[in-house]
Every structure is written in structure tokens, then in C-alpha cells.
XYZ file of C-alpha atoms in Angstrom:
417
model
C 0.000 0.000 0.000
C 1.354 3.416 -0.966
C 1.614 6.102 1.695
C 3.141 9.550 1.854
C 5.346 8.985 4.881
C 6.490 6.376 7.332
C 8.350 6.977 10.571
C 10.133 3.884 11.851
C 12.677 2.861 14.461
C 10.872 4.867 17.145
C 12.571 4.112 20.434
C 9.664 5.297 22.598
C 6.280 6.417 21.306
C 3.941 8.220 23.724
C 0.625 8.168 21.852
C -1.998 9.232 24.449
C -4.481 7.121 22.500
C -6.783 6.378 25.450
C -9.961 8.167 26.453
C -9.239 11.869 26.847
C -8.867 14.311 28.354
C -6.616 12.726 30.974
C -7.540 13.548 34.551
C -4.717 11.371 35.825
C -1.660 10.525 33.751
C 0.394 7.411 34.367
C 2.807 5.291 32.327
C 0.194 2.532 32.109
C -2.461 4.715 30.449
C -0.340 6.953 28.206
C -0.198 4.599 25.226
C 3.552 4.046 25.449
C 5.092 1.728 22.860
C 8.643 0.800 21.964
C 10.202 0.019 18.589
C 7.127 1.535 16.944
C 6.300 2.835 13.488
C 3.752 5.261 12.021
C 2.303 5.429 8.492
C 0.762 8.617 7.080
C -1.348 9.220 3.971
C -3.073 12.439 2.863
C -2.035 14.155 6.072
C -3.674 11.549 8.318
C -2.247 8.711 10.406
C -3.289 5.409 8.821
C -1.370 2.957 10.987
C 0.508 2.776 14.279
C 2.230 -0.531 14.861
C 5.671 -2.058 15.189
C 8.547 -0.591 13.257
C 9.006 -3.828 11.306
C 5.328 -4.069 10.315
C 5.205 -0.492 9.086
C 8.300 -0.948 6.934
C 6.967 -4.209 5.494
C 3.376 -3.135 4.799
C 3.815 0.254 3.160
C 5.490 1.799 0.156
C 6.284 5.368 1.224
C 7.275 8.458 -0.704
C 9.241 9.719 2.293
C 10.888 7.872 5.167
C 12.054 9.136 8.544
C 14.334 6.989 10.665
C 13.642 8.072 14.235
C 16.964 6.523 15.294
C 15.573 5.078 18.520
C 14.434 8.470 19.833
C 11.256 9.707 21.535
C 8.201 10.468 19.369
C 5.063 12.231 20.650
C 2.037 14.069 19.320
C 2.655 17.629 18.187
C 2.433 20.194 20.956
C -0.762 22.217 21.281
C -0.583 25.799 22.556
C -3.817 26.656 24.359
C -3.179 30.349 24.993
C -1.340 32.925 22.889
C -1.619 36.651 22.238
C 0.301 36.304 19.009
C -0.916 39.347 17.095
C 0.662 42.578 18.308
C 3.310 45.120 17.398
C 6.236 46.546 19.311
C 7.918 45.418 22.494
C 8.090 46.365 26.173
C 11.580 45.356 27.263
C 11.946 48.505 29.371
C 8.979 47.363 31.472
C 10.931 44.210 32.254
C 13.534 46.425 33.912
C 10.789 48.243 35.807
C 9.495 44.965 37.184
C 13.002 44.007 38.240
C 13.142 47.338 40.092
C 10.022 46.440 42.045
C 7.143 47.829 39.951
C 4.119 45.569 39.755
C 2.250 44.810 36.563
C -0.794 46.674 37.900
C 1.349 49.746 38.580
C 2.763 49.648 35.066
C -0.765 49.333 33.713
C -1.889 52.368 35.735
C 0.919 54.417 34.182
C -0.434 53.691 30.715
C 1.984 50.870 30.015
C 1.312 47.174 29.672
C -1.654 46.279 27.494
C -2.533 49.900 26.733
C 0.933 50.605 25.377
C 0.816 47.563 23.113
C -2.615 48.637 21.893
C -1.183 51.957 20.743
C 1.705 50.305 18.871
C -0.514 47.634 17.337
C -2.953 50.213 15.994
C -0.108 51.861 14.089
C 0.931 48.598 12.376
C -0.511 47.497 9.041
C -2.250 44.170 8.550
C 0.708 42.779 6.614
C 3.168 43.859 9.285
C 1.121 42.024 11.919
C 0.732 38.954 9.705
C 4.418 38.774 8.790
C 5.500 39.053 12.407
C 3.036 36.397 13.545
C 4.116 33.986 10.805
C 7.752 34.355 11.850
C 6.844 33.456 15.432
C 4.702 30.541 14.236
C 7.685 29.210 12.312
C 9.776 29.405 15.478
C 7.005 27.603 17.365
C 6.911 24.893 14.695
C 10.642 24.322 14.988
C 10.060 23.773 18.702
C 7.369 21.151 18.166
C 4.159 23.227 18.285
C 1.613 22.132 15.680
C -1.663 23.682 16.918
C -1.917 27.257 18.203
C -4.776 29.207 19.751
C -4.480 32.876 18.747
C -6.393 35.649 20.528
C -7.282 39.154 19.514
C -7.221 41.664 22.370
C -4.717 44.382 21.496
C -7.274 46.464 19.653
C -9.731 47.166 22.521
C -11.668 49.573 20.267
C -14.258 47.304 18.657
C -13.352 48.321 15.099
C -9.725 47.532 15.816
C -10.664 44.210 17.439
C -12.605 43.352 14.291
C -9.485 44.122 12.258
C -7.345 41.891 14.474
C -9.687 38.902 14.327
C -9.666 39.212 10.535
C -5.861 39.306 10.637
C -5.912 36.114 12.704
C -8.188 34.441 10.171
C -5.768 35.411 7.401
C -2.872 34.007 9.412
C -4.757 30.727 9.714
C -4.838 30.430 5.911
C -1.077 30.986 5.598
C 0.229 28.995 8.538
C 1.354 25.364 8.448
C -0.102 24.925 11.916
C -3.742 24.473 12.827
C -4.864 27.876 14.154
C -7.771 28.298 16.588
C -8.997 31.950 16.472
C -10.352 33.521 19.661
C -12.090 36.869 20.097
C -10.829 38.270 23.406
C -12.343 41.018 25.542
C -9.018 41.999 27.089
C -9.480 45.198 29.062
C -12.066 47.998 28.826
C -10.932 51.265 27.212
C -10.118 54.086 29.580
C -11.891 56.762 27.577
C -15.281 55.064 27.188
C -18.174 54.205 29.463
C -17.823 50.549 30.496
C -21.496 49.710 29.960
C -21.397 51.193 26.481
C -18.254 49.261 25.667
C -19.640 45.911 26.848
C -22.733 46.495 24.707
C -20.578 47.336 21.691
C -18.392 44.288 22.279
C -21.487 42.090 22.346
C -22.449 43.504 18.956
C -18.939 42.683 17.736
C -19.376 39.105 18.943
C -22.467 38.783 16.769
C -20.644 40.132 13.727
C -17.598 37.905 14.231
C -19.748 34.820 14.809
C -21.915 35.461 11.738
C -18.817 35.778 9.551
C -17.177 32.660 11.005
C -14.068 34.544 12.091
C -13.626 32.972 15.537
C -14.158 29.659 17.290
C -14.040 31.026 20.847
C -14.980 34.064 22.857
C -12.698 34.841 25.796
C -12.717 37.487 28.513
C -10.094 38.682 30.973
C -12.066 38.490 34.221
C -9.975 40.061 36.963
C -9.337 43.177 38.990
C -8.481 45.969 36.581
C -10.051 44.120 33.671
C -13.682 42.950 33.440
C -15.882 42.299 36.452
C -17.638 39.002 37.048
C -20.936 40.539 35.917
C -19.436 42.031 32.755
C -17.696 38.727 32.009
C -20.999 36.896 32.355
C -22.580 39.189 29.772
C -19.730 38.643 27.319
C -19.687 34.868 27.767
C -23.456 34.613 27.474
C -23.396 36.667 24.296
C -20.723 34.454 22.752
C -22.555 31.264 23.614
C -25.836 32.636 22.285
C -24.146 33.497 18.983
C -22.682 30.003 18.602
C -19.128 30.592 19.790
C -17.515 28.405 22.440
C -16.128 29.951 25.622
C -12.866 30.150 27.525
C -11.843 32.598 30.233
C -8.835 34.309 31.826
C -9.580 33.878 35.527
C -8.030 34.555 38.924
C -4.666 35.745 37.644
C -4.103 39.042 39.465
C -6.639 38.764 42.283
C -9.498 36.472 43.212
C -12.843 38.144 42.526
C -14.807 34.955 41.825
C -14.060 34.494 38.121
C -13.279 30.764 38.198
C -16.727 30.164 39.696
C -18.213 31.018 36.298
C -17.195 27.527 35.173
C -20.091 26.330 37.293
C -22.564 28.522 35.387
C -21.491 28.199 31.754
C -19.953 25.553 29.483
C -16.428 26.977 29.513
C -13.915 24.699 27.812
C -10.844 26.106 29.535
C -10.415 28.227 32.665
C -6.955 29.740 32.419
C -4.265 31.265 34.648
C -5.764 30.459 38.103
C -2.796 31.763 40.095
C -5.171 33.198 42.714
C -7.885 30.523 42.555
C -8.814 29.023 45.939
C -8.171 25.285 46.082
C -11.802 24.524 46.863
C -12.815 25.824 43.421
C -11.186 22.755 41.901
C -14.458 20.977 42.659
C -16.305 23.506 40.475
C -13.996 22.778 37.558
C -14.358 19.047 38.091
C -18.150 19.168 38.073
C -18.270 21.509 35.087
C -15.929 19.476 32.906
C -13.740 22.533 32.320
C -10.031 22.038 31.814
C -7.572 24.002 33.976
C -5.302 25.904 31.604
C -2.042 26.736 33.370
C 0.617 29.117 32.052
C 3.905 28.585 33.889
C 6.093 30.991 31.910
C 3.528 33.737 32.519
C 3.892 33.179 36.258
C 7.612 33.831 35.916
C 7.070 36.897 33.723
C 4.649 38.400 36.250
C 7.206 37.898 39.057
C 4.395 36.853 41.360
C 4.948 34.166 44.020
C 1.355 32.914 43.650
C 0.781 29.504 42.095
C -2.346 27.744 40.818
C -3.646 25.133 43.288
C -2.123 22.260 41.326
C -2.225 19.807 44.220
C -5.979 20.293 44.630
C -6.568 20.127 40.881
C -4.679 16.850 40.649
C -6.308 15.408 43.759
C -9.767 16.145 42.384
C -8.869 14.793 38.957
C -9.306 18.024 36.984
C -7.571 17.688 33.598
C -4.670 20.118 33.293
C -3.436 21.754 30.094
C -0.529 24.151 29.684
C 0.319 26.851 27.160
C 2.965 29.432 26.396
C 0.906 32.614 26.982
C 3.102 34.222 24.340
C 2.476 37.979 24.597
C 4.396 41.276 24.835
C 4.909 40.758 28.569
C 6.051 37.150 28.141
C 7.797 36.624 24.828
C 8.352 32.910 25.341
C 7.072 31.244 22.172
C 7.703 27.569 22.889
C 5.181 25.340 24.637
C 8.198 23.085 25.069
C 9.663 25.649 27.496
C 6.387 25.853 29.421
C 6.311 22.047 29.545
C 9.828 21.845 30.964
C 9.294 24.630 33.493
C 5.983 23.168 34.677
C 7.845 20.254 36.246
C 9.687 22.668 38.544
C 7.152 25.455 38.998
C 3.927 23.454 39.158
C 5.147 20.048 40.260
C 3.898 18.187 37.185
C 5.635 14.946 36.373
C 7.296 14.780 32.943
C 4.458 12.605 31.651
C 1.807 14.925 33.115
C 3.523 17.891 31.472
C 3.547 16.103 28.118
C -0.145 15.219 28.387
C -0.918 18.810 29.405
C 0.783 20.093 26.245
C -0.754 17.544 23.854
C -3.919 15.534 24.465
C -5.371 17.703 27.249
C -4.471 20.894 25.414
C -6.262 19.576 22.334
C -9.427 18.925 24.349
C -9.095 22.391 25.862
C -9.408 23.778 22.327
C -12.200 21.436 21.266
C -10.038 19.524 18.782
C -9.260 16.445 20.871
C -11.039 14.295 18.290
C -8.364 14.987 15.668
C -5.136 16.261 17.251
C -3.168 15.746 20.452
C -2.882 11.961 20.125
C -1.173 9.555 17.772
C -3.820 7.163 16.507
C -5.389 6.039 13.266
C -7.567 8.718 11.681
C -5.934 11.642 13.492
C -4.117 14.505 11.809
C -0.444 13.588 11.459
C 1.031 16.154 13.864
C 4.112 14.441 15.251
C 7.387 15.430 16.927
C 10.641 13.490 16.923
C 12.674 14.573 19.936
C 16.423 14.505 20.393
C 16.055 12.467 23.591
C 15.383 8.789 24.223
C 12.280 8.927 26.432
C 9.716 11.224 28.044
C 11.660 11.351 31.329
C 13.992 13.889 29.742
C 11.189 16.492 29.869
C 12.259 18.995 32.509
C 15.386 16.987 33.227
C 17.159 18.861 30.449
C 15.938 22.257 29.310
C 16.988 25.665 28.065
C 17.424 24.525 24.474
C 15.216 23.153 21.709
C 14.910 19.375 22.110
C 12.699 18.917 19.031
C 14.687 17.306 16.230
C 11.948 17.864 13.686
C 8.215 18.416 13.552
C 5.705 16.855 11.158
C 2.682 19.127 10.651
C -0.394 17.716 8.975
C 1.701 14.930 7.530
C 2.929 17.195 4.747
C 5.404 19.596 6.306
C 8.590 18.373 7.939
C 10.006 21.312 9.884
C 13.596 20.791 10.987
C 15.254 22.265 14.020
C 18.575 23.954 13.411
C 20.350 20.675 14.183
C 18.382 18.149 12.180
C 19.795 18.833 8.737
C 16.423 17.994 7.150
C 14.833 20.173 4.506
C 11.132 20.998 4.475
């Protein structure tokens, strides 16, 4: 049988081909195989079996010898603010001098500063910059990326940004999940008027098919619980799915909204009380944790990971790539999560693949290595999953297969796309 690609001589394959999302991750339920092979045709996995069987059964156009290394599903980034212009490196120095993020925001910096710079950039400038970062992400093993608007604030500018994101999705190798984000209210407009206008924008974006999700930054200094409820309700009514930034800066009750609405992913959670893990469990929401963001904020608070794990709430992780945290690789977040959040290497891998895919509503086609799934696959320059976190600070992806058609090499692999 002719196929487009086979990958053979896989030392350790972590497939996550069980029932997802994973509330508890162990070596005996992670779909681990040794000396495995994968066959791909038309961008889809058609067989996962032994290395010898795959080589014997199929006549491939392309062959990858995994050389006894680790192979996993492509990484899935649940949370990025990819579309923006400019930088804020001077604010990094301010934080090191003791200024808090809220103080920087009050001075007109932070999000508001990025909004001003983004408004001055053309569509093509925003697209070109985002595609360069997506290429960097791909070289680090990321094959699916959620991309939020949010640096427009003005509803006309937010409409422009969500259209830019849709255009990026047509040019990117990766699978892009567009999200319309209510980030912060404008300072020069009545809040009630703005929420009403944003709800009208939701209807327009939904009718034009420009976004999959609506999201809202529910926190002190951003949107209140009541305002967030209005925005989420509007998105759900218009046919969008919901996710939420919750309990990052202070606890004002935002994570409790998971008990009221079908919210796929409740994200950040640095200030969430441990008892709210029960709300997430009962709601079916996934806890989306962002370890590199915690470092960038220089805040000692941590999500209640122990309670989340004890309750069996599925955990996903993402990069939270944004102007305040220009860390583009989910791989880095995965490594750091073992130290910062206490995830095991296998839990971190599940959080960045299968659970992240379910967080974005695409767990039926990405995040696992199984027959019928999109062929998003990473060959790592390590022998087994236990190297996650054990070695970090460099790109461990040897090369990344995206949709079965694109082979993206790291700088060391020597492969050509």
C-alpha cells in the first residue's frame, strides 16, 4: 500500500491514545510503545504498529528513521496573544526594580501601550511578524496554536485583528484556533457602552465565522464578574464556544463562572482558591495553566495544582506568548511546569498535547497519535519522556511533522522541508 510517509525505528512512542482528556496521567495509560512505526497518507495517520510491520506493509514516498528516539504528538498551545506590534523590554527592567504589573498598567503601560503600537501597524506587518513566530514555534514542536485578539480594545480595531488572525490561519502550516478576546475595557469610554458594543462585535464575528471562541479577561483591573458573564453569554448565544482568563491578578470569583457556563478552559488560576477545583471538576472545564507567565509576572502565587490533581481536573498548559512574556515555545512551558507546578514529565507532556487539544475542542483529531488523526508528530532529540524537565533551556525537538505534509527541521536536524 502506498503512503506519503512512514516513521520507523521509534525508540519510545507516547501516543496518548486512550480516552481523553486525561484527569490522571500514568505510564500505564499513556499509550507508550517501543520500537514503533507510524504510516501517514493524505495528512492523516493510517497505521501505528511495530517498526518492522510499518516498513513491510507500506510503500512510502518519504521515510524518517527516528533513530531510537522519543516520538510524541505535536504540541498544542492553548493560549497565545500572538498578534501585536512593538515590544516592552523597558517594562521588564521596571518589574526588576520592584514595579508591579498593575502599577505599570496604571501608568499607561502594559496592554494599553501595546494597543497603541498595534494600531499603528498594518495588517501585513502584523501577519508577517506572527508567521515568523509561528515558524519558530513549529521548529520547537508546536503544531496547533490558539491565537487571541485583544490588542485592539476599540471594537473596530478588534474586528481588524480577528480578521488578521483568520488570514494568518490560511497561511500557517499549523492548525490555528482563532479567539475573540475582551481583554481590558478602554479608559476613555463608558464601560457599559463598551460591553454592549463588544457584544455587537461578537455577533458580527460569529456570523462571519471569524472565531471559534470568545474569551474574557475576568480580573481586577479588567472585566468584572458581571461584565464577564454578559460577554460569555453573548458568545454562547451566537454560537461561539467559551474560555476565560480567571483569577490571575486577584481572586474576585471568576473561576466560579465555570459552574454557570460551558467553559472549555479556565486559564491562569494563580489566585484561585483550592476549593474551586471541585467547580472545575463538576463543570468538565479544563484548567489551563501558564507557567512561563507566572515567571514573567514575578508573582509568588501559584495555581492550586495539588488540589486540581487530587480532584482529577484535567490540566493543560500553554505558552501565553504575549508582549509581557515573549516565550514562544510550549516546550519551554512544559519543561518549566515540572519545577514550577510540580507536574511529572508525563503529566507535562499530556498537558501540552492531548489535554491541550481537548481544551481547544479539537481532541477528536489532534493531540494523540492514533489512526484517523491529523499527522502532527514530533521526533525529539532524547530517548524517552523522562527527559522532559530533566534537560531544558534549548530546543529538544529534532523535527516536527505538521499535517503529515510539512517536515520542519530544528537547526540541528539537517532535514529540509
